[in-house]
GROMACS .gro file of C-alpha atoms in nm:
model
  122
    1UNK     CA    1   0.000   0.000   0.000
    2UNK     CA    2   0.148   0.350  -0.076
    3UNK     CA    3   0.066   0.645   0.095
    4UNK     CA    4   0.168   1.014   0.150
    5UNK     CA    5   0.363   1.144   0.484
    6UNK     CA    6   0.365   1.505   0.507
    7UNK     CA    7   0.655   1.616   0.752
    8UNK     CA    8   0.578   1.852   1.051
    9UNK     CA    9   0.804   2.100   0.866
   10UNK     CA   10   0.527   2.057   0.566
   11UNK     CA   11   0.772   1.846   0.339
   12UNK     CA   12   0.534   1.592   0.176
   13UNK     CA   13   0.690   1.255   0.109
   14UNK     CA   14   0.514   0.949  -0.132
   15UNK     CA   15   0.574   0.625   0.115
   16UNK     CA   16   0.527   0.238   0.022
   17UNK     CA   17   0.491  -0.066   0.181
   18UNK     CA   18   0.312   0.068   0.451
   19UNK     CA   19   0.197  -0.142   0.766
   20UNK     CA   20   0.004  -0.034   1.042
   21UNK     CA   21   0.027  -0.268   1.352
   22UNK     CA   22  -0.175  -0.342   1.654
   23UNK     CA   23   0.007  -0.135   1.886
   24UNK     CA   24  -0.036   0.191   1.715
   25UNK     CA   25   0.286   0.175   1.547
   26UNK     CA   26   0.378   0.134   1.152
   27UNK     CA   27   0.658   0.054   0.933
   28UNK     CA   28   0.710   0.206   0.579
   29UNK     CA   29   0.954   0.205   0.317
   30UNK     CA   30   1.035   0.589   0.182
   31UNK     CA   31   1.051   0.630  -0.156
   32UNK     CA   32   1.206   0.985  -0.200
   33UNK     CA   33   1.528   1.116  -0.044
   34UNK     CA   34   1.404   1.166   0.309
   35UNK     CA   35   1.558   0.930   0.594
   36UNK     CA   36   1.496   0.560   0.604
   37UNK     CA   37   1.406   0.666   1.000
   38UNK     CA   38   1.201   0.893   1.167
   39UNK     CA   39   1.120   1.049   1.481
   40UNK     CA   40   0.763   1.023   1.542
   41UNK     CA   41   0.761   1.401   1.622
   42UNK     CA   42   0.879   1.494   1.294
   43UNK     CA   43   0.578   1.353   1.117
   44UNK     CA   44   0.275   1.567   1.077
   45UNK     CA   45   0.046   1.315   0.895
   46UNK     CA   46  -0.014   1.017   0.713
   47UNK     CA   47  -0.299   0.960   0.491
   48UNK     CA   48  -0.404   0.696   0.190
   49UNK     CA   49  -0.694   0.575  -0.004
   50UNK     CA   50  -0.892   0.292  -0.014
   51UNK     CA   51  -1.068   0.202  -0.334
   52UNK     CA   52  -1.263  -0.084  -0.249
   53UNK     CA   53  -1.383   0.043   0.055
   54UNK     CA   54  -1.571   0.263  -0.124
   55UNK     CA   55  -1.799   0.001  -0.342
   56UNK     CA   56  -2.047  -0.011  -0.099
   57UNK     CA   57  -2.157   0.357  -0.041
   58UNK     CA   58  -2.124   0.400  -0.400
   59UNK     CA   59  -2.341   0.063  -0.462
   60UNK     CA   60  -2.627   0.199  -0.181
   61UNK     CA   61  -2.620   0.546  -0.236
   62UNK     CA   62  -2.623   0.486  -0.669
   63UNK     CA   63  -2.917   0.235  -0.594
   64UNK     CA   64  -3.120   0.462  -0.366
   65UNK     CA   65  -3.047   0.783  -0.518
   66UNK     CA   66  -3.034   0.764  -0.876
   67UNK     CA   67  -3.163   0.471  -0.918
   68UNK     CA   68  -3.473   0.485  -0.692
   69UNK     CA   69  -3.548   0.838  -0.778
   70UNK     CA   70  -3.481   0.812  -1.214
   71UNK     CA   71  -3.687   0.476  -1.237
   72UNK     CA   72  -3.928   0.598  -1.040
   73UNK     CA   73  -3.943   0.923  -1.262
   74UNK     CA   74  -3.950   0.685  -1.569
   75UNK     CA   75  -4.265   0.557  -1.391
   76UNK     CA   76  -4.491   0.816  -1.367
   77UNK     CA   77  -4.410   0.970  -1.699
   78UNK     CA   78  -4.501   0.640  -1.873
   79UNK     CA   79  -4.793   0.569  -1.650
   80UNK     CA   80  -4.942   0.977  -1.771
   81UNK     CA   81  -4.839   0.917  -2.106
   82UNK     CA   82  -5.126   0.884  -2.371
   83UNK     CA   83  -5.006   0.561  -2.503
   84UNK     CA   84  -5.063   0.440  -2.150
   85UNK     CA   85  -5.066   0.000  -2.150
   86UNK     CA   86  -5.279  -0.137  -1.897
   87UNK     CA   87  -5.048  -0.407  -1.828
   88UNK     CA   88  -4.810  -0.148  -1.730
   89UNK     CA   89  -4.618  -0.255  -1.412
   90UNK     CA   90  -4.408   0.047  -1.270
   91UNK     CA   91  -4.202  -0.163  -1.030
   92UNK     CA   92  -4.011  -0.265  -1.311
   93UNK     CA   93  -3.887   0.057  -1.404
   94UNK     CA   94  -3.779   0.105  -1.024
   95UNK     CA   95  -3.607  -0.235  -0.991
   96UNK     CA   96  -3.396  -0.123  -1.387
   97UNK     CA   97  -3.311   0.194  -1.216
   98UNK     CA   98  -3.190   0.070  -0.888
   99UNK     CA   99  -2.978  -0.212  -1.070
  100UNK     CA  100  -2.838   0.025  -1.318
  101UNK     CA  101  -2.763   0.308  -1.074
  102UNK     CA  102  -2.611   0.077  -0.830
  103UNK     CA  103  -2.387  -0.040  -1.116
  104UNK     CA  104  -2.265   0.281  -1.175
  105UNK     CA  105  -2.265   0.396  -0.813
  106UNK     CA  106  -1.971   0.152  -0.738
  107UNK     CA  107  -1.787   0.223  -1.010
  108UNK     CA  108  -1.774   0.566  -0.898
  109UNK     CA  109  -1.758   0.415  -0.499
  110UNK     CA  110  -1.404   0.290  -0.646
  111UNK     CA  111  -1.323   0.538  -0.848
  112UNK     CA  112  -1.323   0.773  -0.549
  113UNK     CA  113  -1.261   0.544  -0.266
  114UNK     CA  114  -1.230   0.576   0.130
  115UNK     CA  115  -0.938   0.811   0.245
  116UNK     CA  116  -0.771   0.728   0.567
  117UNK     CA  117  -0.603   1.001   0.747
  118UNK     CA  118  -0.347   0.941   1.053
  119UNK     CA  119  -0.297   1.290   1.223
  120UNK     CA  120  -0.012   1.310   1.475
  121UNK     CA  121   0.090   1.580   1.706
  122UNK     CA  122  -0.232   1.815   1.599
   0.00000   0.00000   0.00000
């Protein structure tokens, strides 16, 4: 996992191999010319992101949102339309919308991901 460590003295620093342990402690390997070690009062912040972690708000809030509201939209204006069938169901313009905007909501979900931010010394 990469990440970026921004220094106290606001030098910002990409990082790899980053691994957080149990004990509140981490281990990283720098990949720019800053020292190999570091005091922990030297460093300001660490933060990275998550892409998968993101799938699921994305999935719920695409499924909900625009899907919920658009095929329920697409609905009502076929149900008031003059070429109105009376076998009509409108659920199934609900259930297309939620599917497709839950698609497309965790694409995006990944796209943008879940940041993580480790703040020391505030």
């Amino acid at each position: 996992m990469s990440a970026t460590l921004i220094l106290e003295d606001g030098t910002k620093a990409k990082v790899k191999n980053v691994s957080f342990f149990s004990d509140s402690s981490f281990n990283i390997t720098v990949s720019e010319n800053i020292n190999n070690t570091l005091p922990i009062f030297k460093i300001k912040k660490i933060s990275y992101r998550n892409h998968w972690l993101g799938i699921p708000l994305g999935f719920l809030g695409g499924a909900i949102i625009v899907g919920g509201i658009s095929g329920g939209i697409a609905s009502y204006d076929a149900h008031h339309s003059e070429e109105f069938d009376k076998d009509f169901i409108p659920i199934v313009y609900i259930y297309t919308g939620m599917m497709l905007g839950s698609i497309g909501g965790s694409i995006t979900g990944w796209v943008l991901g879940w940041d993580y931010i480790y703040q020391f010394n505030p």
